[in-house]
Structure formats: C-alpha cells, structure tokens
Amino acid sequence: MRRSHRSHVPWFLDATLVTLVCGGISHASPQQTIAPPHSPAVRTVKSWRCVDIGDFGLAGPDELAVANLVHALAPDIVITGGDNNYNTGAAATIDVNIGQYYHDLIAPYTGAFGRGAARNRFFPSLGNHDWLTLNAAPYKAYFTLPGNERYYDFVEGPVHYFAVDSDFHEPDGTSADSVQAAWLQSALAASTSPFDVVYFHHSAYSSGPHGSDDGMRWPFREWGADLVLSGHDHLYERIVRDGFPYIINGLGGAARYAFDPPIACSQVRYNADFGALTIDSTDERMTLRFMTASGYVADTITLVPGGVHYNETDVIAAGADWAYLDDGSDAGTAWRELGFNASSWATGPAPLGYGDGDEATVVSFGPDPNAKHITTYFRRRFKLADPAAYRAYRIELVRDDGAVVYLNGVEVQRTNMPDGTIDFTTTALSAVDSASEDAFYSVDVPAALFRAGTNALAVELHQRSSLSSDVSFDARVVGTPAGPALSPAGATWKYLDDGSNPGLAWKASGFDDSMWAAGPAQLGYGDGDEATVVSFGPDPNAKHITTYFRRSFSVPNAARIPGLLLRLLRDDGATVYLNGTEVFRMNLPAASTLPSSTAELELSGSDESTFVESLIDARLLVDGVNWIAVELHQFSAQSADLSFDLELLGL
C-alpha cells in the first residue's frame, strides 16, 4: 500500500530552469582541467538536483568528460551506481579514480587533490569492483557515509534516497528476504518524503551483456519505492514494468558496452556517449534526463508522487501449458495457423526444454546426443473476448537459441534467426548462454492481429547446432488496458514545413497556426508509409532540419487524469511541449534548440518506426482545450527520411 502523506498540489514550473547550486571550489591537478561548479543561483520554486553516475571510477579522459558535465550541472548531491574504483577497489587507486574528479563534493576529504566539501554531497553505492579488495576496506575508509556505509539512507529535499549493496559479498545478504532487504522494506515504510529512490549496482533488468540479475528483483514498488537506479552494464537503459521505472546508468567513464537484444519492457537504450543522469525534484514532480558528455539529452521521463500503474494483464501467463512437437520432423507451415489440429502433440507446462535442470517439462532431443533435433515446435490457443479492451500487446519470449513467433499464422517476431525462408534444419545465428538463456525478450504486436474469440500463438525454437547442450522455452502475452486516448495516433496535425523559424510563441496555446498546413499522421517523407507527405524544401541535398507540428485536444475534467503516457514516433530528434511547457526531449541538444539544431544520432531500421514511450506530468492538463506541440529535427540536411506520429494516453 502506498503511503498517504503525499499531496497533489499543482506545480507549473520546469525544475530544470531553477537550479540551486551548492558551494564548493574545484581544484584540478596540473594535467587536468575540471569545470568548476556554477555560481549560486536563486530558485523561484524550491528544486533539488541530484546527479547519478555509474561505473565511473577509471581515471582518464572519459571520466574527466563526465566529471566536467557533472560539475556543469551543478548538483546538490551526486549518487553512484557502483564500481567507483577500478579495477580492484584498491587503496592505491581510490583517490586517483574518485578524489581527482569529485573531491569538492566529498566530506570529509583527506586526499591529494584539493579541498573537500563543507558537507558531504557524494553518496556512492558499492559495486563488484569495489569489493575485489578484501571487505571493500579502501571504500569504507575513504568515505564517511550514514548507517553501516554498505547500505544506508538519507534525505535531500523532497527525495529519500536508499543506497543498497547488491554484491554477493554483502554480509547481510542480497535476497529479497535478507537482513538488508528487511531494513529497506522497513525504511521505505517509514519514509515521509514525496519521492523514494533506491539505487545499487547490479541491475534487476538489463539488455546489456551482464543481463538481468533476478536476485535483485525485490518488490520495490510494493515496499514504497518510486524509482530504481542501477549500473553494472556500461550503457543507459530505461525499463518500465507496469508503470514502474528501472533505469541503468553505467556510462560514467569505463569502457562502453554493446546491447544484447532488448528485454521485455525496455523502452530506451543508449550507448553512443558517456554521460550522467539528472534528477530534478520538487514536492510535486521528479524529472529525469540522461545528459551526454557532448551536451545532448538522450532520454526524459517525469514521475509524480505515488507513481502510475499500467495494470498490465497476462493474456497468456508465463509457465502456461503448451502443445509441443519434439520428434525432429518437419512440421511444414500449416502448424502455424489458427485452425491447425495439434491434438496429437504432447503437452506440458513451461518452462519446457532440456539440459538446464529447471524445466517443468522435459522435451526430447532425439536418440543421439551428438545429433540433437534442430527445431522444436510449440503451440497454444487462447481466447480474447474483446481485443479492443487492450490498447497495446506484447509477446515476451524465452528462447535458447533462436525462435520465430507466429500469431494466428502471421509472423510477428524473429529473434536470433537469419532472414529469408526458415525450415526445420535452419540453425540459430548464435548460441545463447548465461543470463540470456532465461531472459524474456519482447516484441510489440499490433492489436489488429488479435481476434475476438480463439487465437493461436505458435513458436518454432531452433538450436545453434545439433551439439547444443540445452533448450529453454517459455512465453507470455501481455495486454495493457485501454486508457483514454486524449490525442490518438493517426490524428490530424497542423504543420510548418517551409524551413522558417516560427520564433518562440508557436508552442504556446494561443498561437495562431491558421496559416499552417494540416494533415493526418503519419507525417513525413522518404519511407512510403506516410499518410501526409511534408516538404523538405527545394534541394534534396539541403533539406530543412526542423519541422513543427501542433494540435489541440479537449479534456472535460483534467483532475480525473492522474497520469499521462506519451508515445512518440520520431525520426530523428524531438522536443514535445504540453500547453507551452516542455515535457520531453530526446536525441537533441540540452540547450535551447534552433531551426538549425541537428539531432545527435541518425535513426535507422526499426527505430524509425517504433513509438518511444515516456511518462509526463498530467498536472499540466487544463479543463477544456489543451495544446501539444512538437519540433522534429533531422540528423543532417542530407537525411533521407522523416517520420512523425504521436499518441497521448490518460492513465
């Protein structure tokens, strides 16, 4: 149960525009230049800024770039997601790896790089590299932290922070029923702060090479948390499950990682640059932005006290019964169809497979362990009374090694499999091992593919080779209930596509857009799937960088909408405004954008046609007419295409 102390007073100012700067002087070594904190500024509304860094403690130009960014962001405090001191957490390296860059935030500070802070503003959590020296002794000696210093809590402004130790060396345990977890549950229950943030090193959910740490999937929301932060994988990722956000930030200075296939509920993934996560909080709103060292915003999400719940529903639950064919034969193509009769197939509950010891149902690999069947087939029929009862569907799949998924005979997912025609002898692209064997990978499925009444989900699972040691399969279908579509996808938008500068007033509610063109989404050019083709100008080699979009929608009673979900299709970068206030920025400079401002990254492939989701503050809604405005920026004047659509949903 959520605590009842939280109020819901309207708040109308952007926290990023009102930053309180704590004092402190930065002292650089002769070889380094570390940007000093900004001069103190007066807030018009009380706001606190926390900056989160992770996997940062490796002295060099990359850590320096992030440290310069952190100081330029002028935080009240800094928290860390662990791995503060590479490579072994040794006493000989800790001041060079930490104090050299952040000494002005640490109190007491007794290192060699200058003065410390008047009060401690640096609150790390332990990572696996910090524990590689016995008992993490250098870490404990270097910092003076609350509690037992391994896990602890403190309050800064409207936020109660809880540092947790997720490493297996933790003497009080890391399971959800450990002594440490009992402390966290009790401390969260006692909190009276508007927001409660839990942070630690090993990620409960991750699409990075370390994968998800199932042992850290504590019931954080049920205990009272609003947000979970972690590191370990050197990348940025935002995962939102049932409306609850998990954010990985491991881009503090150690070598960046590539992504594995995205796990279920992964909404934003970024690894193009190092950076830091800003957390700007008032009593009524918390806005998080991942800021890159080169000055771009890669992601934005806004939280409100108490959070929001998607109330996702299992249409097919994990562990369900499946019909399966495991005799090594060629099932052909009819087995995928809705009307196929699988009564002769064996049945059993998931997980199905062999070789791992965790199977609920063991399937056969054939008579020869050195020539195992390449392909095993799975089917399940299920019923939906009304497919329109859910606004979105996704299929989540455990597959070892590769799989092709069909819904009512239509292919909806192909993972770790080659392009082209697939048959029962086709092998997966690569072997799957470690955490990837048990991870659920997801795909969004159009609601139009589901039928009222009986449906059929069919999966063919392929091994990397006939010598593969194991097979794992499970699947679930998740539906997100339909909420009010305040501004639906495919709606008609006013747009300005002549390359001109509309000034600043264009995003405001009262702006006169009567001279702008209008047309239904998807709007854009170059892909061939546009409902409205917008202009890029007279020269295909010097296209307009920025196109502007506006539309109004009506809300009879704004107070009845506690949360808003923004779903945005953008190619390449975008900023979104609701009633004149910025609510989302992605793939664009952090500073104010001009018509000539280009996106950081050029989108390609599925990213061009995927809606990115983010929570925004519903308190910006007003009774009656509301306005949403979007500026879309290209990566370059030679960009081949542009795509735009937007859906705004009440939660």
CSV table of N, CA, C and O in Angstrom, one decimal, residues 1-6 184-193 196 219-226 244 305-307 309:
chain,number,residue,atom,x,y,z
A,1,MET,N,0.8,-1.2,0.0
A,1,MET,CA,0.0,0.0,0.0
A,1,MET,C,0.9,1.2,0.0
A,1,MET,O,1.9,1.3,0.7
A,2,ARG,N,0.5,2.2,-0.8
A,2,ARG,CA,1.3,3.5,-0.8
A,2,ARG,C,1.0,4.3,0.4
A,2,ARG,O,-0.1,4.2,1.0
A,3,ARG,N,2.0,5.1,0.8
A,3,ARG,CA,1.8,5.9,2.0
A,3,ARG,C,0.8,7.1,1.6
A,3,ARG,O,0.7,7.5,0.5
A,4,SER,N,0.1,7.6,2.6
A,4,SER,CA,-0.9,8.6,2.4
A,4,SER,C,-0.4,10.0,2.6
A,4,SER,O,-1.2,11.0,2.5
A,5,HIS,N,0.9,10.2,2.8
A,5,HIS,CA,1.4,11.5,3.2
A,5,HIS,C,1.5,12.4,2.0
A,5,HIS,O,1.8,13.6,2.1
A,6,ARG,N,1.4,11.9,0.8
A,6,ARG,CA,1.8,12.7,-0.4
A,6,ARG,C,0.6,13.6,-0.8
A,6,ARG,O,-0.5,13.2,-0.9
A,184,LEU,N,15.5,-2.3,4.2
A,184,LEU,CA,15.0,-1.4,3.2
A,184,LEU,C,13.4,-1.4,3.2
A,184,LEU,O,12.8,-0.3,3.2
A,185,GLN,N,12.8,-2.5,3.4
A,185,GLN,CA,11.3,-2.5,3.5
A,185,GLN,C,10.8,-1.7,4.7
A,185,GLN,O,9.9,-0.9,4.5
A,186,SER,N,11.5,-1.8,5.8
A,186,SER,CA,11.1,-1.0,7.0
A,186,SER,C,11.4,0.5,6.8
A,186,SER,O,10.5,1.3,7.1
A,187,ALA,N,12.5,0.8,6.2
A,187,ALA,CA,12.9,2.2,6.0
A,187,ALA,C,12.0,2.9,4.9
A,187,ALA,O,11.6,4.0,5.1
A,188,LEU,N,11.6,2.1,3.9
A,188,LEU,CA,10.7,2.7,2.9
A,188,LEU,C,9.3,2.9,3.6
A,188,LEU,O,8.7,4.0,3.3
A,189,ALA,N,8.9,2.0,4.4
A,189,ALA,CA,7.6,2.2,5.0
A,189,ALA,C,7.5,3.4,5.9
A,189,ALA,O,6.5,4.0,6.1
A,190,ALA,N,8.7,3.7,6.5
A,190,ALA,CA,8.7,4.8,7.5
A,190,ALA,C,9.0,6.2,6.8
A,190,ALA,O,8.9,7.2,7.4
A,191,SER,N,9.3,6.1,5.5
A,191,SER,CA,9.6,7.4,4.8
A,191,SER,C,8.4,8.3,4.7
A,191,SER,O,7.2,7.9,4.5
A,192,THR,N,8.6,9.6,4.9
A,192,THR,CA,7.5,10.6,4.7
A,192,THR,C,7.8,11.6,3.6
A,192,THR,O,7.3,12.6,3.5
A,193,SER,N,8.8,11.2,2.7
A,193,SER,CA,9.2,12.1,1.6
A,193,SER,C,8.3,11.9,0.4
A,193,SER,O,7.7,10.8,0.2
A,196,ASP,N,10.7,8.4,-3.2
A,196,ASP,CA,11.7,7.4,-2.6
A,196,ASP,C,12.5,6.7,-3.7
A,196,ASP,O,11.8,6.1,-4.6
A,219,PRO,N,10.5,-6.6,-4.3
A,219,PRO,CA,9.2,-5.9,-4.5
A,219,PRO,C,9.3,-4.4,-4.2
A,219,PRO,O,8.6,-3.9,-3.3
A,220,PHE,N,10.1,-3.7,-5.0
A,220,PHE,CA,10.4,-2.3,-4.6
A,220,PHE,C,9.1,-1.4,-4.6
A,220,PHE,O,8.9,-0.6,-3.7
A,221,ARG,N,8.3,-1.5,-5.6
A,221,ARG,CA,7.1,-0.7,-5.6
A,221,ARG,C,6.2,-1.0,-4.5
A,221,ARG,O,5.6,-0.1,-3.8
A,222,GLU,N,6.0,-2.3,-4.2
A,222,GLU,CA,5.1,-2.7,-3.1
A,222,GLU,C,5.6,-2.2,-1.8
A,222,GLU,O,4.8,-1.9,-0.9
A,223,TRP,N,6.9,-2.1,-1.6
A,223,TRP,CA,7.5,-1.6,-0.4
A,223,TRP,C,7.5,-0.1,-0.3
A,223,TRP,O,7.7,0.5,0.8
A,224,GLY,N,7.2,0.6,-1.4
A,224,GLY,CA,7.0,2.1,-1.4
A,224,GLY,C,8.0,2.9,-2.2
A,224,GLY,O,7.9,4.1,-2.2
A,225,ALA,N,8.9,2.2,-3.0
A,225,ALA,CA,9.8,3.0,-3.9
A,225,ALA,C,9.1,3.6,-5.1
A,225,ALA,O,8.0,3.0,-5.6
A,226,ASP,N,9.6,4.6,-5.6
A,226,ASP,CA,9.1,5.3,-6.8
A,226,ASP,C,10.0,5.0,-8.1
A,226,ASP,O,9.6,5.2,-9.2
A,244,PHE,N,6.3,1.1,-13.5
A,244,PHE,CA,7.3,1.4,-12.6
A,244,PHE,C,8.7,1.4,-13.3
A,244,PHE,O,9.0,0.4,-14.0
A,305,PRO,N,4.4,11.9,-7.4
A,305,PRO,CA,4.3,11.1,-6.2
A,305,PRO,C,3.3,10.0,-6.3
A,305,PRO,O,2.2,10.3,-6.8
A,306,GLY,N,3.6,8.9,-5.8
A,306,GLY,CA,2.7,7.7,-5.9
A,306,GLY,C,2.8,6.9,-7.2
A,306,GLY,O,2.3,5.8,-7.2
A,307,GLY,N,3.4,7.5,-8.2
A,307,GLY,CA,3.5,6.8,-9.5
A,307,GLY,C,2.2,6.6,-10.2
A,307,GLY,O,1.2,7.0,-9.8
A,309,HIS,N,0.2,3.3,-12.6
A,309,HIS,CA,0.1,1.9,-12.8
A,309,HIS,C,-0.5,1.6,-14.1
A,309,HIS,O,-1.6,2.1,-14.4
